[in-house]
Amino acid sequence: MNDQPKRAFQVDLSGQAAIVTGASRGIGRAVALALAAAGAKVACVARSVDKLAETVEAIRASGGTAEAFACDVTHAESVQQVVDAVVEKWDKLQILVNNAGITRDTLIPRMSDDDWDSVINTNLRGSFLFMRAVTRPMMQGRYGRIINIASVSALTGNAGQANYAASKAGVIGMTRVVAKELASRKVTVNAVAPGFIKTEMTDALGPVVLDEVKKRIPVKRVGEAEEIAAGVLFLASEAASYITGQVLVIDGGLCA
Ligand code: NAP
């Protein structure tokens, strides 16, 4: 497979440092590759060390700069350590992509406390912890781009996803608030809401469900991780300097 991300436009992020959570596979991996291809130094965060090493190796093989940071985004201390290490290593920190996320789908009568807590902790608390930790270096640098990966599930609601939709709606609310708090420091905060994108998360749905899903998507296919990465790359760029507190929906027309 060719790991070079498809890019329809040129963005120059050279000299900038980025953190991408959930970079070991799927959307996060595509985002890390896209930011690195645009010249950013990328700190790749996830729990699985081996898969993270593959992402970092792919970036380096393409001539980019990346480091792996094994970290559970629900642990406040580990999150702070990652941010401190990145600032120590690369001096500044300009970009955060909060992408790490999980699903534990089941209908509400069967949803366990653990189903609820694990999804809220990873998707919402993890995004909060990283946003809080990067605020100081971004404010000091008087520049920043925070991009939180939400979901169309937060906008439309999918049966079986009370925990997931709540976590992603929380991410969108938090995005709007922090956008207002940091705007005067030239830090923009936006969300990207993907529809159905081909990754291990959606592979778990199985081919029958996915075929049904495709029928409901106006473009009649699921999206590619690189198509989400393209939206993130735009929001991370200088070109998006007047966009903050927004939700960019990338879903093949599903919510249109
Ligand atoms: P994925 O293939 O399952 O990848 C999830 C990533 O998150 C992995 O790198 C995983 O790495 C990491 N992760 C999970 N829990 C973590 C934790 N506690 N600490 C650190 N890293 C953690 O998922 P994906 O489909 O690429 O989804 C990425 C994001 O897009 C998620 O926020 C998801 O909700 C959102 N999204 C996806 C779709 C879709 O159709 N795929 C649609 C809408 C929104 P480790 O397991 O190694 O930690």
Coordinates of C-alpha atoms and ligand atoms in Angstrom, one line a residue:
M1 CA 0.0 0.0 0.0
N2 CA 1.3 3.5 -0.8
D3 CA 1.4 5.4 2.5
Q4 CA 1.7 8.8 0.9
P5 CA -1.5 10.6 1.7
K6 CA -3.5 11.9 -1.2
R7 CA -3.6 15.7 -1.0
A8 CA -5.6 17.9 -3.2
F9 CA -4.1 21.1 -1.8
Q10 CA -0.8 22.2 -0.5
V11 CA -0.4 23.2 3.2
D12 CA 2.9 24.3 4.7
L13 CA 3.2 23.3 8.4
S14 CA 7.0 23.2 8.5
G15 CA 8.4 24.3 11.8
Q16 CA 5.2 23.4 13.6
A17 CA 4.7 20.6 16.2
A18 CA 1.6 18.5 16.4
I19 CA 0.0 16.0 18.8
V20 CA -2.3 13.4 17.2
T21 CA -4.1 11.1 19.6
G22 CA -5.3 7.7 18.4
A23 CA -2.5 7.7 15.8
S24 CA -1.9 4.0 15.8
R25 CA -4.5 3.2 13.2
G26 CA -7.5 4.5 11.2
I27 CA -8.3 8.2 11.0
G28 CA -5.6 9.2 13.5
R29 CA -2.9 7.4 11.5
A30 CA -4.1 9.2 8.3
V31 CA -4.1 12.5 10.1
A32 CA -0.6 12.0 11.4
L33 CA 0.6 11.1 7.9
A34 CA -1.1 14.1 6.4
L35 CA 0.3 16.6 9.0
A36 CA 3.8 15.1 8.6
A37 CA 3.6 15.3 4.8
A38 CA 2.8 19.0 5.2
G39 CA 6.0 19.4 7.2
A40 CA 4.8 19.2 10.9
K41 CA 6.7 17.2 13.5
V42 CA 4.1 14.8 14.8
A43 CA 3.8 13.3 18.3
C44 CA 1.8 10.1 17.8
V45 CA -0.2 9.0 20.8
A46 CA -2.0 5.7 21.6
R47 CA -1.8 2.8 24.0
S48 CA -0.5 0.1 21.6
V49 CA 3.3 0.6 21.2
D50 CA 3.8 -1.7 18.3
K51 CA 1.1 -0.1 16.1
L52 CA 2.3 3.4 17.0
A53 CA 5.8 2.4 15.9
E54 CA 4.4 1.5 12.5
T55 CA 2.8 4.9 12.1
V56 CA 6.0 6.6 13.1
E57 CA 8.1 4.4 10.8
A58 CA 5.7 5.2 7.8
I59 CA 6.2 9.0 8.5
R60 CA 10.0 8.7 8.8
A61 CA 10.1 6.5 5.6
S62 CA 8.4 9.4 3.8
G63 CA 11.0 11.9 5.1
G64 CA 8.9 13.3 7.9
T65 CA 9.5 13.7 11.6
A66 CA 7.5 11.8 14.2
E67 CA 7.8 10.3 17.7
A68 CA 5.7 7.7 19.5
F69 CA 4.2 8.4 22.9
A70 CA 2.4 5.4 24.6
C71 CA -0.3 7.1 26.6
D72 CA -3.8 6.3 27.8
V73 CA -5.8 9.6 27.1
T74 CA -7.9 9.0 30.2
H75 CA -4.9 9.4 32.5
A76 CA -4.4 13.1 33.4
E77 CA -0.8 12.6 34.5
S78 CA 0.3 10.7 31.4
V79 CA -1.4 13.3 29.2
Q80 CA 0.5 16.2 30.9
Q81 CA 3.7 14.2 30.6
V82 CA 3.2 13.8 26.8
V83 CA 2.5 17.6 26.4
D84 CA 5.6 18.5 28.5
A85 CA 7.8 16.1 26.6
V86 CA 6.7 17.5 23.2
V87 CA 7.3 21.1 24.3
E88 CA 10.7 20.1 25.7
K89 CA 11.7 18.3 22.5
W90 CA 10.3 20.6 19.9
D91 CA 10.2 23.9 21.9
K92 CA 6.7 24.8 20.9
L93 CA 3.4 23.1 20.2
Q94 CA 1.0 24.5 17.6
I95 CA -1.5 21.7 16.7
L96 CA -3.6 19.2 18.7
V97 CA -5.8 16.7 17.1
N98 CA -8.0 14.9 19.7
N99 CA -8.9 11.8 17.7
A100 CA -8.6 8.8 20.2
G101 CA -12.1 7.3 20.6
I102 CA -13.9 4.1 21.2
T103 CA -17.5 2.7 20.9
R104 CA -19.4 0.4 23.2
D105 CA -22.7 0.2 21.3
T106 CA -25.8 -1.3 22.9
L107 CA -29.3 -0.3 23.5
I108 CA -30.0 1.8 26.6
P109 CA -31.6 -0.9 28.8
R110 CA -28.6 -3.1 28.3
M111 CA -25.9 -0.4 28.6
S112 CA -23.7 -1.1 31.6
D113 CA -22.1 1.5 33.8
D114 CA -18.8 0.4 32.3
D115 CA -20.1 0.8 28.7
W116 CA -21.0 4.4 29.7
D117 CA -17.9 5.3 31.7
S118 CA -15.3 3.9 29.3
V119 CA -16.8 5.8 26.3
I120 CA -17.3 9.0 28.2
N121 CA -13.8 8.8 29.7
T122 CA -11.9 8.1 26.5
N123 CA -13.9 10.3 24.1
L124 CA -14.8 13.3 26.3
R125 CA -12.5 13.3 29.3
G126 CA -9.5 12.4 27.1
S127 CA -10.2 15.3 24.8
F128 CA -10.6 17.6 27.8
L129 CA -7.4 16.5 29.4
F130 CA -5.4 17.1 26.2
M131 CA -7.1 20.5 25.5
R132 CA -6.3 21.6 29.1
A133 CA -2.7 20.5 28.9
V134 CA -1.9 22.2 25.5
T135 CA -3.6 25.5 26.5
R136 CA -0.6 27.0 28.3
P137 CA 2.0 26.4 25.6
M138 CA -0.4 27.5 22.8
M139 CA -1.3 30.7 24.7
Q140 CA 2.3 31.4 25.4
G141 CA 3.1 30.9 21.7
R142 CA 0.1 33.1 20.8
Y143 CA -0.9 30.5 18.1
G144 CA -2.7 27.2 18.0
R145 CA -4.9 24.9 16.2
I146 CA -7.1 22.4 18.2
I147 CA -9.2 20.0 16.1
N148 CA -11.5 17.6 18.0
I149 CA -12.9 14.6 16.2
A150 CA -16.6 14.3 16.9
S151 CA -19.1 12.3 14.9
V152 CA -22.4 12.7 13.0
S153 CA -23.8 10.5 15.8
A154 CA -23.7 13.6 18.0
L155 CA -25.9 15.5 15.5
T156 CA -28.4 12.9 14.4
G157 CA -28.2 10.2 17.1
N158 CA -27.8 6.5 16.2
A159 CA -29.7 3.8 18.1
G160 CA -27.3 1.9 20.4
Q161 CA -25.0 4.9 20.9
A162 CA -26.4 6.8 23.9
N163 CA -22.9 6.8 25.4
Y164 CA -21.0 7.6 22.2
A165 CA -23.4 10.3 21.0
A166 CA -23.3 11.9 24.5
S167 CA -19.5 11.9 24.4
K168 CA -19.3 13.4 21.0
A169 CA -22.0 16.0 21.7
G170 CA -19.9 16.9 24.8
V171 CA -16.9 17.3 22.5
I172 CA -18.8 19.7 20.3
G173 CA -20.0 21.7 23.3
M174 CA -16.5 21.9 24.7
T175 CA -15.1 22.9 21.3
R176 CA -17.5 25.9 21.1
V177 CA -16.6 27.0 24.7
V178 CA -12.8 26.7 24.4
A179 CA -12.9 28.4 21.0
K180 CA -14.4 31.5 22.7
E181 CA -11.9 31.2 25.6
L182 CA -8.8 31.1 23.4
A183 CA -9.8 33.2 20.4
S184 CA -7.9 36.3 21.6
R185 CA -4.7 34.3 21.7
K186 CA -5.0 33.2 18.1
V187 CA -5.8 29.7 19.1
T188 CA -8.7 28.2 17.0
V189 CA -10.7 25.3 18.2
N190 CA -12.9 23.3 15.8
A191 CA -14.5 19.9 15.5
V192 CA -14.7 17.5 12.6
A193 CA -17.7 15.2 12.5
P194 CA -17.1 12.2 10.3
G195 CA -19.9 10.1 8.9
F196 CA -19.1 6.4 8.2
I197 CA -15.4 6.0 7.5
K198 CA -13.6 2.8 6.6
T199 CA -11.6 1.8 9.7
E200 CA -11.4 -1.0 12.3
M201 CA -14.2 0.8 14.2
T202 CA -16.7 0.5 11.3
D203 CA -15.3 -2.9 10.1
A204 CA -16.7 -4.2 13.5
L205 CA -20.2 -3.4 12.1
G206 CA -19.9 -6.3 9.6
P207 CA -20.6 -6.3 5.8
V208 CA -24.4 -6.6 6.1
V209 CA -24.9 -3.5 8.3
L210 CA -22.3 -1.6 6.2
D211 CA -24.2 -2.4 3.0
E212 CA -27.3 -1.0 4.5
V213 CA -25.5 2.1 5.7
K214 CA -24.1 2.7 2.2
K215 CA -27.6 2.8 0.8
R216 CA -28.4 5.7 3.2
I217 CA -25.3 7.7 2.2
P218 CA -26.0 10.0 -0.8
V219 CA -22.6 9.4 -2.3
K220 CA -23.2 5.6 -1.9
R221 CA -20.0 4.7 -0.2
V222 CA -18.2 4.9 3.1
G223 CA -15.5 7.5 3.4
E224 CA -11.7 7.0 3.5
A225 CA -9.6 8.0 6.5
E226 CA -7.6 10.3 4.2
E227 CA -10.9 12.3 3.4
I228 CA -11.1 13.1 7.2
A229 CA -7.4 13.9 7.3
A230 CA -7.9 16.5 4.4
G231 CA -10.5 18.4 6.5
V232 CA -8.2 18.3 9.6
L233 CA -5.3 19.5 7.5
F234 CA -7.3 22.5 6.2
L235 CA -8.4 23.4 9.8
A236 CA -4.8 23.1 10.9
S237 CA -3.6 25.5 8.2
E238 CA -3.1 29.2 8.2
A239 CA -5.9 29.4 5.6
A240 CA -8.4 28.5 8.4
S241 CA -7.4 31.4 10.6
Y242 CA -10.9 33.0 10.8
I243 CA -12.7 29.7 11.5
T244 CA -13.3 28.8 15.1
G245 CA -16.0 27.1 17.2
Q246 CA -17.3 25.3 14.1
V247 CA -18.2 21.7 13.2
L248 CA -17.0 20.5 9.8
V249 CA -19.2 17.6 8.8
I250 CA -17.5 15.1 6.4
D251 CA -20.1 12.4 5.7
G252 CA -20.8 12.0 2.0
G253 CA -24.0 14.0 2.4
L254 CA -25.5 11.7 5.1
C255 CA -26.7 14.6 7.3
A256 CA -27.5 17.0 4.4
Ligands
NAP1 P1 -10.1 3.1 15.4 O1 -9.6 2.6 14.1 O2 -10.7 2.2 16.4 O3 -8.8 3.8 16.2 C1 -9.0 4.4 17.4 C2 -7.7 5.0 17.9 O4 -7.9 5.5 19.2 C3 -6.6 3.9 18.0 O5 -5.4 4.5 17.6 C4 -6.6 3.6 19.4 O6 -5.3 3.2 19.8 C5 -6.9 5.0 20.1 N1 -7.4 4.9 21.4 C6 -8.5 4.3 21.9 N2 -8.6 4.4 23.2 C7 -7.5 5.1 23.6 C8 -7.0 5.5 24.9 N3 -7.7 5.3 26.0 N4 -5.9 6.2 24.9 C9 -5.1 6.4 23.8 N5 -5.6 6.1 22.6 C10 -6.7 5.4 22.5 O7 -11.1 4.3 15.2 P2 -11.3 5.3 14.0 O8 -12.4 4.8 13.2 O9 -10.0 5.7 13.3 O10 -11.9 6.6 14.8 C11 -11.0 7.7 15.2 C12 -11.9 8.8 15.7 O11 -12.9 9.1 14.8 C13 -12.7 8.4 17.0 O12 -12.8 9.5 17.9 C14 -14.1 8.0 16.5 O13 -15.0 8.2 17.4 C15 -14.2 9.0 15.3 N6 -15.2 8.7 14.3 C16 -15.0 7.6 13.5 C17 -15.9 7.3 12.6 C18 -15.7 6.1 11.7 O14 -16.7 5.9 10.9 N7 -14.6 5.4 11.7 C19 -17.1 8.0 12.4 C20 -17.2 9.1 13.2 C21 -16.3 9.5 14.2 P3 -5.0 2.1 21.0 O15 -6.1 1.1 21.0 O16 -3.7 1.5 20.6 O17 -4.9 2.9 22.2

